[in-house]
Every structure is written in structure tokens, then in C-alpha cells.
């Protein structure tokens, strides 16, 4: 790993933690130094995750490391089970515990008969890739461990949302918007929002939904597994822009064999027409320079916002992904992911006079001649509180339209 001036890419263990903690009726028990948990708690708190009675640590001493003593872990499991009575205890190894090779799976196996809670462990300590791998593995585990029974009662008016990572900036607002879109389009209700708004019982019943909406690539294995187990169809697309939102709704209508609410469809079509008229007017009367945008963030944010910007006649200069692209085919998408932070910083400094979507660190590095919008993780000085300020869907596009107009105004 090269020297980092800013924030290093979070490991898979960090994503495991922030994906597990929102699950109701469960507890995350971190086996490692208390300082690690204390630092992490402040980090997770910025995602608006409720940490009360959901995150605990065993702490460890030199004896635990040198002698392989696991009595602290055994006692912690018994104490959490007796005092908090969760349905599930997730035991997560810290990096130091993984390095010394403590057999956490073995501990969970012989301790299972001594507690009422189900014990599930994550023991790689953050050495299994970056945060995208942690998200993928956790979502897949949710389906494998909890999606029961094999033949659930199908509810044709329910859908699940897969891929709503708690770390994504304004994700709760985006989920609020998606729920509203589904209600206005098809009068459907949300069943499970995996990794953000769900309890253990919700996870058990997620096979009964009529549709799974996949918001990020890491949730695709879970969606495919649900289709294999329960026959549930899925759609993998994020609704960015008026056109993108209408295409997203039309595709779901075809999958579900449902009619779209006509007044709402006409409303979106009218806004699409307004965008086209505005784009033509801007190009004809104000623009002397080709409007240009750069996007920095997770893969799916880059894809979604690229399509949105093209709707306004933008060319996309740079697409910089903040995580590894090892398992993603980007041959025709011109997306880059830098191994060395220095190379990324140099590239960001060369962006001038553009509309820049990105994380707070990256847009801060960009020249002030740019119009900047924070849309992605990390965002160290921001806290997620609002749940009504989306980037996706109709309302998200309303907001982004204001940013587009600001950019055009700055280009005069």
C-alpha cells in the first residue's frame, strides 16, 4: 500500500461492520482492541447508524495475543446473549486477531450450544479486499443464512432494495425517493432494504417479494441467489435523471406486468421535455464552451451520473473510481482506479472549469474554477441527518437541475 495523504480506501472489514450494525435484533461484537472499536464508532456514527446496544468490543491483552487465550471472547458472548438477548450475534475479528490466527469459527462452534442467539463470525480481519468485497460478502451471507423458508408466500405488492450501503452519501434520502417512486408508479410497498433498514425477521421473509431492486454491483450476487432460490426477478439500475428514472420505471413495469400510474408517467415525460428545451436553449444562447463534467466515486454512481450528464449534452472528461475495479469489466466505460494516491491527486488538480461530482476530499483538491457537488463517500466534515434530499429519482433530478443551471451560469 502506498503512502496516503488523505483517507485510505476502507477494507472489507469496515464495510462488514457498517452493513451489520443497522440490522435490528442483532449485535456486532468486535474481537480486538477497544481503541479500534472506539475509532470505528465515530466513523460509523457519521453514517447515522444507531450504535446503542448494537456494537460491543471484547478488548484484548498481551496474554490473549501471545498465549492465544480466548476467554474474553467466550465471556463477552455469554454476557451479550444474557443481557441483550439478540437473535443473532455477529463476531467480527480485528486485524490483529486475524494476523495471529485465532480460530474464531471454532470458538463460535463450541459456544453455540451455550447461548440462545445464533453466532455468525467474520474472521479475515480486513485482508479480503476493499469495502466493496465486504459489502458483497455480507449481502450474500444475509441471503444464505436468513432467507427462509424455501417456498415463501409471494406478495405481489412488495419489493426489496439491495445495495443501499450505509456509507453512501444521502443514501437514506435516495431510499425515501425510491419508495415514493414505487408507491406513485405501482402502489407497491418496500419489504426489506438490505443492509440499511431491516430486522432479522425481515431477512427471513425477503424471498416473498415480487421484485428485487439492485442499486450497486456488489448486491448482484445476492439478487442472483434470491432469484435462484425463490424465482424473484431483479432490476440492476439506479434512477438518475428524469429520462433514467422513466426508463427504470418502464423496465419494472415490464418485469412485473403492471401498469404505470398514468398521471405520474405524464409528469415525468413533461419534465423530460422541459430538459430538452432547456438544453437546446442553453446551447443556442449561452454556451461558447462545451459543457464538461468529471465524476469521482463508486462505480454505480459514476455510471448513473454519467448518463444523467449526457442528457444535458455534457461530455465526460474523467471517471475516477474510489475502489478496486478488479472484478468489474470497464473496458468500454473509460473508468480508472488509481493504485497510488499521488497519481489521483495530480489528475484531480488538472480538472478546471468543469462540473465535478465526487467525494468531499476529491472535490476539495479540484480547482475552485469548478462547480463542485459532494455525492459520494468519504465526506469527513459532513453528517447524514436529512432523509429528504436525494440524488436519485424525480426529486434528486430537481436538485441536480439547480446545480446544472449554476454551472451554466458560471460558464458565461
Short mmCIF file of C-alpha atoms in Angstrom, two decimals:
data_model
loop_
_atom_site.label_atom_id
_atom_site.label_comp_id
_atom_site.label_asym_id
_atom_site.label_seq_id
_atom_site.Cartn_x
_atom_site.Cartn_y
_atom_site.Cartn_z
CA UNK A 1 0.00 0.00 0.00
CA UNK A 2 1.41 3.41 -1.00
CA UNK A 3 1.63 6.39 1.34
CA UNK A 4 -1.74 8.12 1.82
CA UNK A 5 -2.10 11.85 2.34
CA UNK A 6 -5.86 11.63 2.90
CA UNK A 7 -8.17 8.70 3.69
CA UNK A 8 -7.08 5.19 2.63
CA UNK A 9 -9.69 3.02 0.94
CA UNK A 10 -11.66 1.21 3.70
CA UNK A 11 -11.07 -2.52 4.00
CA UNK A 12 -13.70 -5.21 3.60
CA UNK A 13 -13.91 -5.48 7.41
CA UNK A 14 -15.07 -1.87 7.71
CA UNK A 15 -17.88 -2.49 5.23
CA UNK A 16 -18.86 -5.67 7.06
CA UNK A 17 -19.24 -3.61 10.24
CA UNK A 18 -21.36 -0.82 8.71
CA UNK A 19 -23.52 -3.39 6.87
CA UNK A 20 -24.21 -5.45 10.00
CA UNK A 21 -24.94 -2.72 12.55
CA UNK A 22 -28.22 -1.46 11.01
CA UNK A 23 -29.74 -4.97 11.30
CA UNK A 24 -32.34 -4.86 14.07
CA UNK A 25 -32.44 -7.56 16.78
CA UNK A 26 -28.74 -8.27 16.32
CA UNK A 27 -25.46 -7.28 17.95
CA UNK A 28 -21.98 -6.82 16.47
CA UNK A 29 -19.20 -8.00 18.80
CA UNK A 30 -15.72 -6.93 17.71
CA UNK A 31 -12.93 -9.18 18.94
CA UNK A 32 -9.95 -6.87 19.18
CA UNK A 33 -8.52 -3.76 20.89
CA UNK A 34 -11.03 -1.33 22.38
CA UNK A 35 -9.27 1.54 20.61
CA UNK A 36 -10.11 0.05 17.23
CA UNK A 37 -13.79 -0.10 18.12
CA UNK A 38 -13.74 3.39 19.64
CA UNK A 39 -12.25 4.89 16.47
CA UNK A 40 -14.67 2.95 14.28
CA UNK A 41 -17.69 4.06 16.33
CA UNK A 42 -17.06 7.70 15.45
CA UNK A 43 -16.65 6.75 11.80
CA UNK A 44 -19.90 4.74 11.71
CA UNK A 45 -21.75 7.44 13.62
CA UNK A 46 -21.27 9.82 10.67
CA UNK A 47 -23.42 7.40 8.63
CA UNK A 48 -26.33 7.98 11.04
CA UNK A 49 -26.12 4.40 12.30
CA UNK A 50 -27.61 3.92 15.77
CA UNK A 51 -24.77 2.41 17.82
CA UNK A 52 -26.68 2.00 21.09
CA UNK A 53 -26.73 -1.68 22.12
CA UNK A 54 -25.59 -2.70 18.63
CA UNK A 55 -21.78 -2.52 18.83
CA UNK A 56 -19.56 -4.04 21.54
CA UNK A 57 -15.90 -4.94 21.93
CA UNK A 58 -14.10 -7.61 23.94
CA UNK A 59 -10.78 -5.73 24.09
CA UNK A 60 -7.65 -7.92 24.14
CA UNK A 61 -4.45 -8.02 26.18
CA UNK A 62 -0.90 -9.23 25.55
CA UNK A 63 -1.84 -12.62 27.03
CA UNK A 64 -4.65 -13.03 24.52
CA UNK A 65 -2.21 -12.40 21.68
CA UNK A 66 0.81 -14.33 22.96
CA UNK A 67 -0.97 -17.28 24.56
CA UNK A 68 -3.98 -17.49 22.27
CA UNK A 69 -6.37 -17.02 25.21
CA UNK A 70 -9.99 -16.67 24.01
CA UNK A 71 -11.68 -16.47 27.41
CA UNK A 72 -12.51 -12.77 26.88
CA UNK A 73 -14.43 -13.67 23.73
CA UNK A 74 -16.25 -16.54 25.45
CA UNK A 75 -17.30 -14.33 28.37
CA UNK A 76 -18.37 -11.50 26.06
CA UNK A 77 -20.59 -13.82 24.01
CA UNK A 78 -22.29 -15.11 27.17
CA UNK A 79 -22.72 -11.59 28.59
CA UNK A 80 -24.21 -10.11 25.42
CA UNK A 81 -26.55 -13.07 24.98
CA UNK A 82 -27.81 -12.90 28.57
CA UNK A 83 -28.14 -9.13 28.94
CA UNK A 84 -29.35 -8.03 25.49
CA UNK A 85 -30.99 -11.20 24.14
CA UNK A 86 -30.32 -10.58 20.42
CA UNK A 87 -31.45 -13.08 17.82
CA UNK A 88 -28.00 -13.00 16.23
CA UNK A 89 -24.53 -12.09 17.45
CA UNK A 90 -22.09 -11.23 14.65
CA UNK A 91 -18.48 -11.74 15.81
CA UNK A 92 -16.01 -9.70 13.75
CA UNK A 93 -12.24 -10.16 14.04
CA UNK A 94 -9.96 -7.14 14.18
CA UNK A 95 -6.81 -7.09 12.05
CA UNK A 96 -4.50 -8.12 14.92
CA UNK A 97 -6.68 -11.13 15.80
CA UNK A 98 -6.68 -12.26 12.17
CA UNK A 99 -2.89 -11.92 11.97
CA UNK A 100 -2.25 -14.16 15.00
CA UNK A 101 -4.68 -16.73 13.58
CA UNK A 102 -7.21 -17.07 16.41
CA UNK A 103 -9.79 -19.72 15.49
CA UNK A 104 -12.93 -17.62 15.92
CA UNK A 105 -15.03 -20.05 13.90
CA UNK A 106 -14.05 -22.82 16.27
CA UNK A 107 -14.98 -20.68 19.28
CA UNK A 108 -18.39 -19.91 17.76
CA UNK A 109 -18.97 -23.61 17.07
CA UNK A 110 -18.49 -24.79 20.66
CA UNK A 111 -20.13 -21.68 22.17
CA UNK A 112 -23.29 -22.04 20.07
CA UNK A 113 -24.82 -24.61 22.43
CA UNK A 114 -24.30 -22.25 25.39
CA UNK A 115 -26.28 -19.30 24.03
CA UNK A 116 -29.72 -18.67 22.54
CA UNK A 117 -28.51 -16.23 19.88
CA UNK A 118 -27.25 -17.50 16.55
CA UNK A 119 -23.49 -16.92 16.25
CA UNK A 120 -22.02 -15.84 12.91
CA UNK A 121 -18.37 -14.88 12.53
CA UNK A 122 -16.28 -12.82 10.09
CA UNK A 123 -12.66 -13.76 10.67
CA UNK A 124 -10.47 -12.34 7.88
CA UNK A 125 -9.73 -9.10 9.76
CA UNK A 126 -9.81 -6.81 6.73
CA UNK A 127 -7.41 -8.69 4.48
CA UNK A 128 -10.00 -9.83 1.93
CA UNK A 129 -10.04 -6.75 -0.31
CA UNK A 130 -11.57 -3.28 -0.09
CA UNK A 131 -15.00 -2.25 1.16
CA UNK A 132 -16.79 -3.44 -1.98
CA UNK A 133 -15.84 -7.03 -1.15
CA UNK A 134 -17.15 -6.58 2.39
CA UNK A 135 -20.49 -5.30 1.09
CA UNK A 136 -20.79 -8.16 -1.41
CA UNK A 137 -19.91 -10.87 1.10
CA UNK A 138 -22.23 -9.51 3.79
CA UNK A 139 -25.26 -9.19 1.49
CA UNK A 140 -24.68 -12.69 0.14
CA UNK A 141 -24.43 -14.03 3.69
CA UNK A 142 -27.75 -12.40 4.60
CA UNK A 143 -29.46 -14.36 1.82
CA UNK A 144 -27.70 -17.65 2.59
CA UNK A 145 -28.23 -17.52 6.34
CA UNK A 146 -31.64 -15.90 6.74
CA UNK A 147 -33.78 -16.06 3.57
CA UNK A 148 -36.27 -18.75 4.61
CA UNK A 149 -38.43 -20.74 4.04
CA UNK A 150 -37.72 -22.27 0.64
CA UNK A 151 -41.28 -21.64 -0.58
CA UNK A 152 -42.39 -18.29 0.87
CA UNK A 153 -45.80 -16.76 0.29
CA UNK A 154 -45.34 -14.31 -2.58
CA UNK A 155 -46.60 -10.75 -2.06
CA UNK A 156 -47.04 -9.14 -5.47
CA UNK A 157 -47.17 -5.67 -3.91
CA UNK A 158 -43.80 -5.93 -2.11
CA UNK A 159 -40.27 -5.27 -3.36
CA UNK A 160 -36.82 -5.36 -1.78
CA UNK A 161 -33.95 -2.90 -2.20
CA UNK A 162 -30.47 -4.44 -2.37
CA UNK A 163 -27.27 -2.41 -2.30
CA UNK A 164 -28.20 0.51 -0.05
CA UNK A 165 -24.84 0.82 1.68
CA UNK A 166 -24.97 2.90 4.87
CA UNK A 167 -21.75 4.68 3.85
CA UNK A 168 -23.21 6.07 0.62
CA UNK A 169 -23.81 9.81 0.89
CA UNK A 170 -27.52 10.67 1.31
CA UNK A 171 -28.50 7.02 0.86
CA UNK A 172 -31.48 7.35 3.20
CA UNK A 173 -32.78 10.20 1.07
CA UNK A 174 -32.33 8.10 -2.07
CA UNK A 175 -34.22 5.21 -0.45
CA UNK A 176 -37.01 7.60 0.57
CA UNK A 177 -37.24 8.74 -3.05
CA UNK A 178 -37.27 5.17 -4.42
CA UNK A 179 -40.04 4.20 -2.01
CA UNK A 180 -42.06 7.20 -3.15
CA UNK A 181 -41.44 6.40 -6.83
CA UNK A 182 -42.62 2.82 -6.33
CA UNK A 183 -45.70 4.00 -4.45
CA UNK A 184 -46.64 6.58 -7.10
CA UNK A 185 -45.84 4.31 -10.04
CA UNK A 186 -47.21 0.92 -8.92
CA UNK A 187 -48.68 1.42 -5.41
CA UNK A 188 -46.07 -1.04 -4.08
CA UNK A 189 -44.54 -1.15 -0.59
CA UNK A 190 -40.96 -1.82 0.48
CA UNK A 191 -40.26 -5.13 2.19
CA UNK A 192 -36.52 -5.12 3.00
CA UNK A 193 -33.80 -2.54 2.41
CA UNK A 194 -30.83 -4.84 2.79
CA UNK A 195 -28.01 -3.51 4.95
CA UNK A 196 -29.84 -0.33 5.97
CA UNK A 197 -33.42 -0.87 7.16
CA UNK A 198 -34.15 -4.48 8.13
CA UNK A 199 -34.58 -6.78 11.08
CA UNK A 200 -33.83 -10.49 11.32
CA UNK A 201 -37.50 -11.37 10.66
CA UNK A 202 -37.49 -9.15 7.57
CA UNK A 203 -34.45 -11.01 6.25
CA UNK A 204 -36.18 -14.34 6.77
CA UNK A 205 -39.14 -13.22 4.65
CA UNK A 206 -37.28 -11.43 1.84
CA UNK A 207 -37.86 -14.34 -0.55
CA UNK A 208 -41.55 -13.41 -0.73
CA UNK A 209 -41.07 -10.12 -2.61
CA UNK A 210 -42.21 -9.70 -6.22
CA UNK A 211 -39.07 -7.80 -7.25
CA UNK A 212 -35.55 -7.01 -6.05
CA UNK A 213 -34.18 -3.56 -6.93
CA UNK A 214 -30.35 -3.67 -7.12
CA UNK A 215 -28.61 -0.32 -6.61
CA UNK A 216 -24.96 -1.39 -6.73
CA UNK A 217 -22.93 -4.14 -8.36
CA UNK A 218 -21.92 -5.69 -5.03
CA UNK A 219 -25.55 -6.69 -4.41
CA UNK A 220 -25.87 -8.63 -7.68
CA UNK A 221 -24.70 -11.99 -6.22
CA UNK A 222 -27.38 -11.69 -3.51
CA UNK A 223 -30.03 -10.84 -6.14
CA UNK A 224 -28.99 -13.79 -8.29
CA UNK A 225 -29.12 -16.10 -5.28
CA UNK A 226 -32.62 -14.88 -4.40
CA UNK A 227 -33.69 -15.50 -8.00
CA UNK A 228 -32.21 -19.00 -7.86
CA UNK A 229 -33.84 -19.84 -4.51
CA UNK A 230 -37.19 -18.10 -4.90
CA UNK A 231 -37.54 -17.16 -8.57
CA UNK A 232 -37.60 -13.44 -7.70
CA UNK A 233 -36.73 -11.22 -10.69
CA UNK A 234 -34.41 -8.26 -10.22
CA UNK A 235 -33.55 -4.98 -11.92
CA UNK A 236 -29.99 -3.61 -11.72
CA UNK A 237 -30.15 0.11 -12.37
CA UNK A 238 -30.11 3.40 -10.43
CA UNK A 239 -32.74 6.03 -11.36
CA UNK A 240 -30.62 9.11 -12.13
CA UNK A 241 -32.18 11.87 -14.25
CA UNK A 242 -35.74 12.20 -15.49
CA UNK A 243 -35.08 10.01 -18.54
CA UNK A 244 -33.20 7.43 -16.48
CA UNK A 245 -36.00 7.35 -13.91
CA UNK A 246 -38.68 6.81 -16.54
CA UNK A 247 -36.63 4.06 -18.23
CA UNK A 248 -36.17 2.43 -14.81
CA UNK A 249 -39.92 2.53 -14.14
CA UNK A 250 -40.76 1.23 -17.63
CA UNK A 251 -38.41 -1.72 -17.20
CA UNK A 252 -40.01 -2.63 -13.87
CA UNK A 253 -43.48 -2.37 -15.41
CA UNK A 254 -42.41 -4.93 -18.00
CA UNK A 255 -40.88 -7.26 -15.40
CA UNK A 256 -43.89 -7.01 -13.08
CA UNK A 257 -46.53 -6.91 -15.84
CA UNK A 258 -48.01 -3.87 -14.09
CA UNK A 259 -49.43 -0.64 -15.49
CA UNK A 260 -47.68 2.60 -14.54
CA UNK A 261 -49.78 5.29 -12.90
CA UNK A 262 -50.65 7.45 -15.93
CA UNK A 263 -50.62 10.95 -14.29
CA UNK A 264 -47.19 10.28 -12.77
CA UNK A 265 -45.79 8.99 -16.07
CA UNK A 266 -47.06 12.09 -17.87
CA UNK A 267 -45.48 14.28 -15.20
CA UNK A 268 -42.07 12.70 -15.83
CA UNK A 269 -42.50 12.94 -19.60
CA UNK A 270 -43.26 16.66 -19.27
CA UNK A 271 -40.09 17.20 -17.23
CA UNK A 272 -38.05 15.30 -19.83
CA UNK A 273 -39.41 17.66 -22.50
CA UNK A 274 -38.50 20.67 -20.35
CA UNK A 275 -34.93 19.37 -20.01
CA UNK A 276 -34.57 19.01 -23.77
CA UNK A 277 -35.94 22.50 -24.32
CA UNK A 278 -33.61 23.93 -21.68
CA UNK A 279 -30.58 22.14 -23.12
CA UNK A 280 -31.29 23.49 -26.61
CA UNK A 281 -31.77 27.00 -25.25
CA UNK A 282 -28.54 26.87 -23.25
CA UNK A 283 -26.55 25.64 -26.22
CA UNK A 284 -28.10 28.23 -28.56
CA UNK A 285 -27.90 31.37 -26.42
CA UNK A 286 -25.31 30.99 -23.69
CA UNK A 287 -22.74 28.33 -24.39
CA UNK A 288 -19.44 29.11 -26.03
CA UNK A 289 -17.61 26.21 -24.42
CA UNK A 290 -18.59 22.53 -24.48
CA UNK A 291 -20.09 21.69 -21.04
CA UNK A 292 -17.81 19.16 -19.35
CA UNK A 293 -18.13 17.04 -16.22
CA UNK A 294 -15.91 14.75 -14.17
CA UNK A 295 -17.19 12.17 -11.70
CA UNK A 296 -15.37 10.61 -8.75
CA UNK A 297 -16.98 7.94 -6.59
CA UNK A 298 -18.24 4.37 -6.50
CA UNK A 299 -18.71 2.54 -9.80
CA UNK A 300 -22.51 2.74 -9.87
CA UNK A 301 -22.54 6.45 -9.03
CA UNK A 302 -20.16 7.07 -11.93
CA UNK A 303 -22.36 5.13 -14.36
CA UNK A 304 -25.60 6.77 -13.16
CA UNK A 305 -24.35 10.36 -13.13
CA UNK A 306 -22.53 9.94 -16.46
CA UNK A 307 -25.83 9.05 -18.12
CA UNK A 308 -27.53 11.95 -16.33
CA UNK A 309 -24.93 14.47 -17.55
CA UNK A 310 -25.15 13.23 -21.13
CA UNK A 311 -28.87 14.06 -21.00
CA UNK A 312 -27.77 17.73 -20.82
CA UNK A 313 -25.19 17.49 -23.60
CA UNK A 314 -22.15 17.19 -21.33
CA UNK A 315 -19.03 15.36 -22.34
CA UNK A 316 -17.47 13.34 -19.51
CA UNK A 317 -13.79 14.11 -19.02
CA UNK A 318 -12.72 11.94 -16.09
CA UNK A 319 -14.34 8.96 -14.40
CA UNK A 320 -12.35 8.11 -11.28
CA UNK A 321 -13.42 5.16 -9.14
CA UNK A 322 -12.59 5.20 -5.42
CA UNK A 323 -12.38 1.42 -5.11
CA UNK A 324 -10.80 -1.51 -6.92
CA UNK A 325 -12.16 -2.41 -10.36
CA UNK A 326 -10.61 -5.88 -10.28
CA UNK A 327 -13.95 -7.68 -10.57
CA UNK A 328 -15.64 -5.15 -12.87
CA UNK A 329 -15.44 -5.03 -16.66
CA UNK A 330 -14.93 -1.34 -17.52
CA UNK A 331 -13.31 -1.80 -20.94
CA UNK A 332 -15.82 0.42 -22.74
CA UNK A 333 -16.50 2.88 -19.90
CA UNK A 334 -13.11 4.65 -19.54
CA UNK A 335 -13.20 4.39 -15.74
CA UNK A 336 -9.89 4.45 -13.87
CA UNK A 337 -8.92 3.44 -10.33
CA UNK A 338 -5.56 4.63 -9.05
CA UNK A 339 -3.24 2.39 -7.05
CA UNK A 340 -1.21 5.41 -5.93
CA UNK A 341 -2.97 8.35 -4.32
CA UNK A 342 -0.36 10.72 -5.73
CA UNK A 343 -1.46 9.93 -9.30
CA UNK A 344 -5.09 10.56 -8.37
CA UNK A 345 -4.27 13.90 -6.74
CA UNK A 346 -2.32 15.05 -9.81
CA UNK A 347 -5.24 14.12 -12.06
CA UNK A 348 -7.74 15.97 -9.85
CA UNK A 349 -5.62 19.14 -9.83
CA UNK A 350 -5.80 19.25 -13.62
CA UNK A 351 -9.62 19.48 -13.65
CA UNK A 352 -10.62 23.08 -14.39
CA UNK A 353 -13.88 24.81 -15.31
CA UNK A 354 -15.96 21.65 -15.06
CA UNK A 355 -18.98 20.33 -13.20
CA UNK A 356 -17.40 17.94 -10.70
CA UNK A 357 -19.32 15.28 -8.80
CA UNK A 358 -17.31 13.45 -6.16
CA UNK A 359 -16.42 12.73 -2.57
CA UNK A 360 -15.60 15.63 -0.25
CA UNK A 361 -11.84 15.01 -0.30
CA UNK A 362 -11.59 14.82 -4.08
CA UNK A 363 -13.69 17.89 -4.87
CA UNK A 364 -11.67 19.80 -2.28
CA UNK A 365 -8.50 19.05 -4.25
CA UNK A 366 -10.06 20.26 -7.51
CA UNK A 367 -9.54 23.86 -8.65
CA UNK A 368 -12.09 26.46 -7.48
CA UNK A 369 -12.95 27.25 -11.10
CA UNK A 370 -15.07 24.09 -10.99
CA UNK A 371 -18.69 23.79 -9.87
CA UNK A 372 -18.50 21.08 -7.19
CA UNK A 373 -21.07 18.70 -5.72
CA UNK A 374 -20.43 16.16 -2.95
CA UNK A 375 -22.24 12.96 -3.91
CA UNK A 376 -20.01 10.19 -2.61
CA UNK A 377 -18.05 8.68 0.27
CA UNK A 378 -15.84 9.81 2.05
CA UNK A 379 -17.29 13.02 3.49
CA UNK A 380 -15.32 13.65 6.73
CA UNK A 381 -16.87 17.01 7.65
CA UNK A 382 -20.46 16.02 6.83
CA UNK A 383 -23.03 14.05 8.82
CA UNK A 384 -26.02 12.26 7.34
CA UNK A 385 -29.19 13.56 9.01
CA UNK A 386 -31.65 14.63 6.30
CA UNK A 387 -33.77 11.94 4.69
CA UNK A 388 -35.48 14.10 2.05
CA UNK A 389 -32.58 15.34 -0.12
CA UNK A 390 -31.96 12.61 -2.72
CA UNK A 391 -29.76 12.49 -5.81
CA UNK A 392 -31.86 9.77 -7.45
CA UNK A 393 -35.32 9.90 -8.96
CA UNK A 394 -37.53 12.88 -9.75
CA UNK A 395 -36.68 14.98 -6.69
CA UNK A 396 -32.98 14.18 -6.96
CA UNK A 397 -33.02 15.40 -10.54
CA UNK A 398 -34.86 18.56 -9.48
CA UNK A 399 -31.91 19.32 -7.18
CA UNK A 400 -29.26 18.40 -9.74
CA UNK A 401 -31.02 20.64 -12.28
CA UNK A 402 -30.26 23.57 -9.97
CA UNK A 403 -26.58 22.57 -9.98
CA UNK A 404 -26.61 22.34 -13.78
CA UNK A 405 -28.05 25.86 -14.02
CA UNK A 406 -25.40 27.12 -11.58
CA UNK A 407 -22.68 25.56 -13.72
CA UNK A 408 -24.06 27.13 -16.91
CA UNK A 409 -24.25 30.49 -15.12
CA UNK A 410 -20.59 30.18 -14.04
CA UNK A 411 -19.55 29.50 -17.64
CA UNK A 412 -20.85 32.80 -19.02
#
